[in-house]
Structure formats: structure tokens, C-alpha cells
Coordinates of C-alpha atoms in Angstrom, one line a residue:
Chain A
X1267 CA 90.7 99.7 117.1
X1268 CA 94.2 100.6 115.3
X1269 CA 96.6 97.6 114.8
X1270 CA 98.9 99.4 116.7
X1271 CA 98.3 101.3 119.3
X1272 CA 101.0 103.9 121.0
X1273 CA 100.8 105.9 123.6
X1274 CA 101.6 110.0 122.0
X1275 CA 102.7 111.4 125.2
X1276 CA 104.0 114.0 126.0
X1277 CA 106.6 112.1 128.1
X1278 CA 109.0 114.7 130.1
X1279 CA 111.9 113.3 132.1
X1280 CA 115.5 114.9 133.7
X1281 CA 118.5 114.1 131.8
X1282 CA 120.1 110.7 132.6
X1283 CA 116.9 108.9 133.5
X1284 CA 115.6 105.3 132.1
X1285 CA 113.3 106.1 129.3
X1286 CA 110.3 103.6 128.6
X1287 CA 108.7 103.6 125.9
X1288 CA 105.9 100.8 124.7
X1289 CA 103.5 99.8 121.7
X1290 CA 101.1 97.1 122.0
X1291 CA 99.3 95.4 118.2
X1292 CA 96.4 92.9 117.9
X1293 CA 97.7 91.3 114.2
X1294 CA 99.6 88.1 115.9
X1295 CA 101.2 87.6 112.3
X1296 CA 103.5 90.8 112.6
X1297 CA 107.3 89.4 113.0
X1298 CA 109.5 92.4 112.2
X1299 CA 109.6 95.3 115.1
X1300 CA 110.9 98.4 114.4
X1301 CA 111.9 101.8 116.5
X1302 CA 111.8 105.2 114.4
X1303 CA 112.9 108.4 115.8
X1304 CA 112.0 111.6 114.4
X1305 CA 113.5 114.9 115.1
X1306 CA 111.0 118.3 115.1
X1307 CA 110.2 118.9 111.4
X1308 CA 112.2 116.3 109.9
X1309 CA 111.5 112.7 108.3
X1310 CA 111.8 109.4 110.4
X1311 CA 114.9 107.2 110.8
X1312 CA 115.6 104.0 111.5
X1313 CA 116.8 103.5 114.9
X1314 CA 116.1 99.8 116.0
X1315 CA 115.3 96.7 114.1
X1316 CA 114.0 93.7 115.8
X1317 CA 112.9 90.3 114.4
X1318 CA 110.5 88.1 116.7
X1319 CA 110.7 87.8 120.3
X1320 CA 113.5 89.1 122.3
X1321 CA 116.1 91.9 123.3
X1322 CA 118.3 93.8 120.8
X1323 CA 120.8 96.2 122.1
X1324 CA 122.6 99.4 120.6
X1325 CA 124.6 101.5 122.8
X1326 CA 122.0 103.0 125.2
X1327 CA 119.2 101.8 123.2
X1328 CA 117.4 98.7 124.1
X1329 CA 114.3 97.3 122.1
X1330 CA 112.0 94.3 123.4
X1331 CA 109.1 92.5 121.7
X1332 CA 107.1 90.1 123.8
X1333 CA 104.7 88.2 120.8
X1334 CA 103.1 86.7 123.5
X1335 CA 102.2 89.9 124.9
X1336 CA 102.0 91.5 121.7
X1337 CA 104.1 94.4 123.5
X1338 CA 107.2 96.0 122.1
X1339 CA 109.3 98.3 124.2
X1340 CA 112.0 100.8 123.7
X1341 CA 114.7 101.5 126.7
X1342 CA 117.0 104.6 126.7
X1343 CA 119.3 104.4 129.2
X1344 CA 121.2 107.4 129.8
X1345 CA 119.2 109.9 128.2
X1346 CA 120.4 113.0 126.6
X1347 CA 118.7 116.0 125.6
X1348 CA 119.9 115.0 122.2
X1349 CA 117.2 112.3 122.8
X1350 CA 113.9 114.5 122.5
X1351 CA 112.2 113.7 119.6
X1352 CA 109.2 111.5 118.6
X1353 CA 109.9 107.8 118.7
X1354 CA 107.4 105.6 116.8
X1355 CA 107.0 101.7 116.8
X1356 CA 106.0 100.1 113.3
X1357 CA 106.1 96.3 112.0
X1358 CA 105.6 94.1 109.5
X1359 CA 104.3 90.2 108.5
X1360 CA 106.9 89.4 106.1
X1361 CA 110.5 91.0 106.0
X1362 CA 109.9 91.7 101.9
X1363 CA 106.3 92.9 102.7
X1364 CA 107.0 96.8 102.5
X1365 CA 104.1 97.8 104.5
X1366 CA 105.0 98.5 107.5
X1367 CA 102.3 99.6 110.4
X1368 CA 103.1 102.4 112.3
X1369 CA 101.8 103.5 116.0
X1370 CA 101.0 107.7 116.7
X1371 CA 104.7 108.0 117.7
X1372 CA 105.2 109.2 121.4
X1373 CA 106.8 112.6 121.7
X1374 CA 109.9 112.8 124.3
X1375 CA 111.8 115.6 125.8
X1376 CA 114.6 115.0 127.7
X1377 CA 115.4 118.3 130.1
X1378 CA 118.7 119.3 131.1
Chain B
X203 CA 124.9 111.4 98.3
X204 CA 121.6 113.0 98.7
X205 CA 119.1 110.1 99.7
X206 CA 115.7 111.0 99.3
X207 CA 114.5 114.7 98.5
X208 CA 111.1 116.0 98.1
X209 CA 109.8 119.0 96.9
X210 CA 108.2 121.6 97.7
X211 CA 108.9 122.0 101.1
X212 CA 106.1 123.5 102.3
X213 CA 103.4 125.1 99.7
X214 CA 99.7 126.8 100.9
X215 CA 97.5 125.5 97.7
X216 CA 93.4 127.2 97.5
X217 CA 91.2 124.3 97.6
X218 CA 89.9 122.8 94.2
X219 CA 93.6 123.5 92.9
X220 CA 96.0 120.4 91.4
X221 CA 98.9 119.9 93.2
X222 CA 101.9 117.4 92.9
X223 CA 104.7 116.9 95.5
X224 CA 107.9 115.7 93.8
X225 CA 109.9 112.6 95.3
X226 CA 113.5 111.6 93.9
X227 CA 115.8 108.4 95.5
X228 CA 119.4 108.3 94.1
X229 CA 119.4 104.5 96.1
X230 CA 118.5 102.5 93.7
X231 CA 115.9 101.3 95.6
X232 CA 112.9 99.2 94.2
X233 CA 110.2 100.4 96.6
X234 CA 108.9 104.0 97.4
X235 CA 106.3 105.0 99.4
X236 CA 104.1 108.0 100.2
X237 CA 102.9 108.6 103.5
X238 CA 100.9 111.1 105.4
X239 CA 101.2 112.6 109.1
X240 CA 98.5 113.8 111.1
X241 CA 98.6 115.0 115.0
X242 CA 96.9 112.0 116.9
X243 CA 97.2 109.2 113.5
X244 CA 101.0 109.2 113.0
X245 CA 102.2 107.5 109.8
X246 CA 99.4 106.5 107.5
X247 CA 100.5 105.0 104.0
X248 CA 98.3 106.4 100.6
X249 CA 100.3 104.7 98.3
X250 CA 103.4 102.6 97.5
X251 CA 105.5 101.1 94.7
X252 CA 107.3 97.9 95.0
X253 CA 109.2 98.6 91.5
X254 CA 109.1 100.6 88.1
X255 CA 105.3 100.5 86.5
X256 CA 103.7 99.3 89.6
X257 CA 102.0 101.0 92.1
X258 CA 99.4 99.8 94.8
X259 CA 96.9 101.7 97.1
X260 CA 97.5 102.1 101.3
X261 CA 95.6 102.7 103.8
X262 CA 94.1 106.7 102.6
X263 CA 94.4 106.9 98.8
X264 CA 91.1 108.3 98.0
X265 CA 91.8 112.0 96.2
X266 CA 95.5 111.0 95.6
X267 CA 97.0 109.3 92.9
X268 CA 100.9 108.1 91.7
X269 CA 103.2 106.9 89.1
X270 CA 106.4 105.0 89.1
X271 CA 107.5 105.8 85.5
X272 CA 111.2 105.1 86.5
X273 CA 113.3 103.9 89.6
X274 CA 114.1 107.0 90.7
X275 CA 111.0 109.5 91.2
X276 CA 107.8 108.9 92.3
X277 CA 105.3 111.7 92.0
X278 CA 102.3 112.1 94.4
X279 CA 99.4 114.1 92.8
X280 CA 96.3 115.8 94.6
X281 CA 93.5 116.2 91.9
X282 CA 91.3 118.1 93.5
X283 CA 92.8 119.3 96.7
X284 CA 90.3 119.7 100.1
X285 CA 91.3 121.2 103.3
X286 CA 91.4 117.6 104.9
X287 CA 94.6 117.2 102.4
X288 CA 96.4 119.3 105.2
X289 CA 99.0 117.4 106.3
X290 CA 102.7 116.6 106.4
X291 CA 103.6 114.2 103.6
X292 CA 106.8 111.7 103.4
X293 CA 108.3 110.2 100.7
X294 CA 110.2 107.0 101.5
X295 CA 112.2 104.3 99.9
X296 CA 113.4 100.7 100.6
X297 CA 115.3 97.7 98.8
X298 CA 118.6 97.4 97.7
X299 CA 121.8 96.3 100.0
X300 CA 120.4 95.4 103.5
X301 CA 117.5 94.5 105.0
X302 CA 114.2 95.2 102.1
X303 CA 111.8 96.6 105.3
X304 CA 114.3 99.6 106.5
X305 CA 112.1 102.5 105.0
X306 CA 114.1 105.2 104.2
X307 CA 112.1 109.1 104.7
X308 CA 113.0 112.0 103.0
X309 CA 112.6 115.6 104.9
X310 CA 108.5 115.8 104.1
X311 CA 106.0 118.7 102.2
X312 CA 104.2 120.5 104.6
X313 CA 101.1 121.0 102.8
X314 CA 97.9 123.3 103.7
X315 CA 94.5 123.4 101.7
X316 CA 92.8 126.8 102.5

């Protein structure tokens, strides 16, 4: 079993519907939750940072860890077309610890 | 500022054949990373750097292998390359101003053994 497991898709949806998108681990010591997105045949970026339990919000983008659950989510409300792109989860133990764990990345598309 | 190149961007290499894939910061970060993708396994770490000299092994490094001779660059080098070295591989940094676990990716080698 992966330490992280994410769900690749594909996920289709209209344009200006609630996105979900969810990773679950089994390693109860990870404490930094992170949201990557990555754009066809280009490197990841950083698009949400979390630290423990909780709800961080940035514009239309919503990110939720439940440790008790051991469930992170990512909401897009809104969505755009400018939205498709692969979004994957990854965390860390320690917030020097560099090694970060990444899920498979779940591959979006957002039709007009 | 350029962030994080990598070169080649894409090279077809004969198995058996030496390859290295070239990785340059201009951050000033202390920690750099390499990091394969695969269809199905996502991200998975071969090797990393926390500073200059050091180097440590991830999750694949078997047939890889790195140095850290400076700050900047951090070479990844295929030995022996096999067709299950096909893959898209991404360089990435972190440290510095802000938080030390944002990982920062360059634009990636796509790289296919025959």
C-alpha cells in the first residue's frame, strides 16, 4: 500500500462547477499538506500549503486536512477551463524534512 | 530570473549508453532534488541534496547516481541506461526565504531508453 494514495481520475466537469478533489495517507506523523498543480508537459507548482488540521483558503481554492481521518481535500469553486491540469497532494513529517510524499496526481478538465 | 532549468529537454538515448540530465537553481537554495514521473506512480524521489557535498538516496536510486559539487547545479547521471529509465524526470529545489518544504520544479527531461 502507498503512503499516499490518490485517486488519478480522469475527472471531467462543466465550467463553474465545485471541484473535489481528495487524498487519503496511512503515516499519522505527516503534518505539512500540500496541493500541486501541473499544467500538460510542464513541472509542478505550488498551489496550496497547509499545516495540521483545518481549512486554508485562496481565492477559489480551498484545501482541508482532516488528521483524524487522515483525508486531505482540495475545493475549486468556480472552475475555469484554465483549471485543467493535474493536481497532486504531497506532505511531510517535519517542515525542514525535504521529503515530501507525493500521491499519483488526479488529472482534471474543466469544459467550457 | 530564471528559477530552475534543466537540460536536455527531451533526448532518445540506446540502451547501455551514459547519460546525464543537467539541473541549474539561480535561488540560492540549499536543497535540490531529482524526481521521476511515471503514468499510474506520480512523483517518486531518486535522490536529493540538503546542501553542497551532500547527497542522499530516495525512494528509486538504483542505476542513478548524483553530485552536489556546488549550490547551484546538481547533475543526475544514468550509468547504464535500461528501457525502464523511460520516464519524465524533475529537477527541484527548496530553502532559502520562506517556508524550507515549498519544492520548487523546473520544466522536466523527457527521457526514452530504446
Amino acid at each position: 500500500q502507498k503512503e499516499v494514495e490518490q485517486d488519478p481520475g480522469p475527472l471531467s466537469v462543466p465550467e463553474g462547477a465545485i471541484v473535489s478533489l481528495n487524498c487519503t495517507y496511512s503515516n499519522s506523523a505527516f503534518q505539512y499538506f500540500m496541493w500541486y498543480r501541473q499544467y500538460s508537459r510542464k513541472g509542478p507548482e505550488l498551489l496550496m500549503y497547509t499545516y495540521s488540521s483545518g481549512n486554508k483558503e485562496d481565492g477559489r481554492f480551498t484545501a482541508q486536512v482532516d488528521k483524524s481521518s487522515k483525508y486531505i481535500s482540495l475545493f475549486i469553486r468556480d472552475s475555469q477551463p484554465s483549471d485543467s491540469a493535474t493536481y497532486l497532494c504531497a506532505m511531510s513529517e517535519f517542515q525542514g524534512a525535504q521529503k515530501l510524499v507525493f500521491g499519483q496526481g488526479t488529472r482534471l478538465t474543466i469544459n467550457p | 530570473i530564471a528559477g530552475i532549468t534543466q537540460a536536455p529537454t527531451s533526448q532518445i538515448l540506446a540502451a547501455g549508453r551514459r547519460m546525464t540530465l543537467r539541473c541549474t537553481q539561480d535561488m540560492r537554495h540549499n536543497a535540490m532534488y531529482w524526481y521521476r514521473q511515471d503514468l499510474g506512480l506520480g512523483l517518486r524521489l531518486i535522490h536529493y541534496s540538503n546542501t553542497a557535498g551532500t547527497t542522499g538516496k530516495g525512494e528509486v536510486p538504483d542505476g542513478y547516481s548524483v553530485s552536489r559539487a556546488n549550490t547551484d547545479d546538481f547533475p543526475l547521471t544514468l550509468a547504464s541506461a535500461v528501457p525502464s529509465q523511460t520516464s519524465v524526470y524533475f529537477c527541484a529545489s527548496s530553502g532559502g526565504a520562506g517556508r524550507a518544504d515549498t519544492q520548487y520544479f523546473g520544466p522536466g527531461t523527457r527521457l526514452t531508453v530504446l
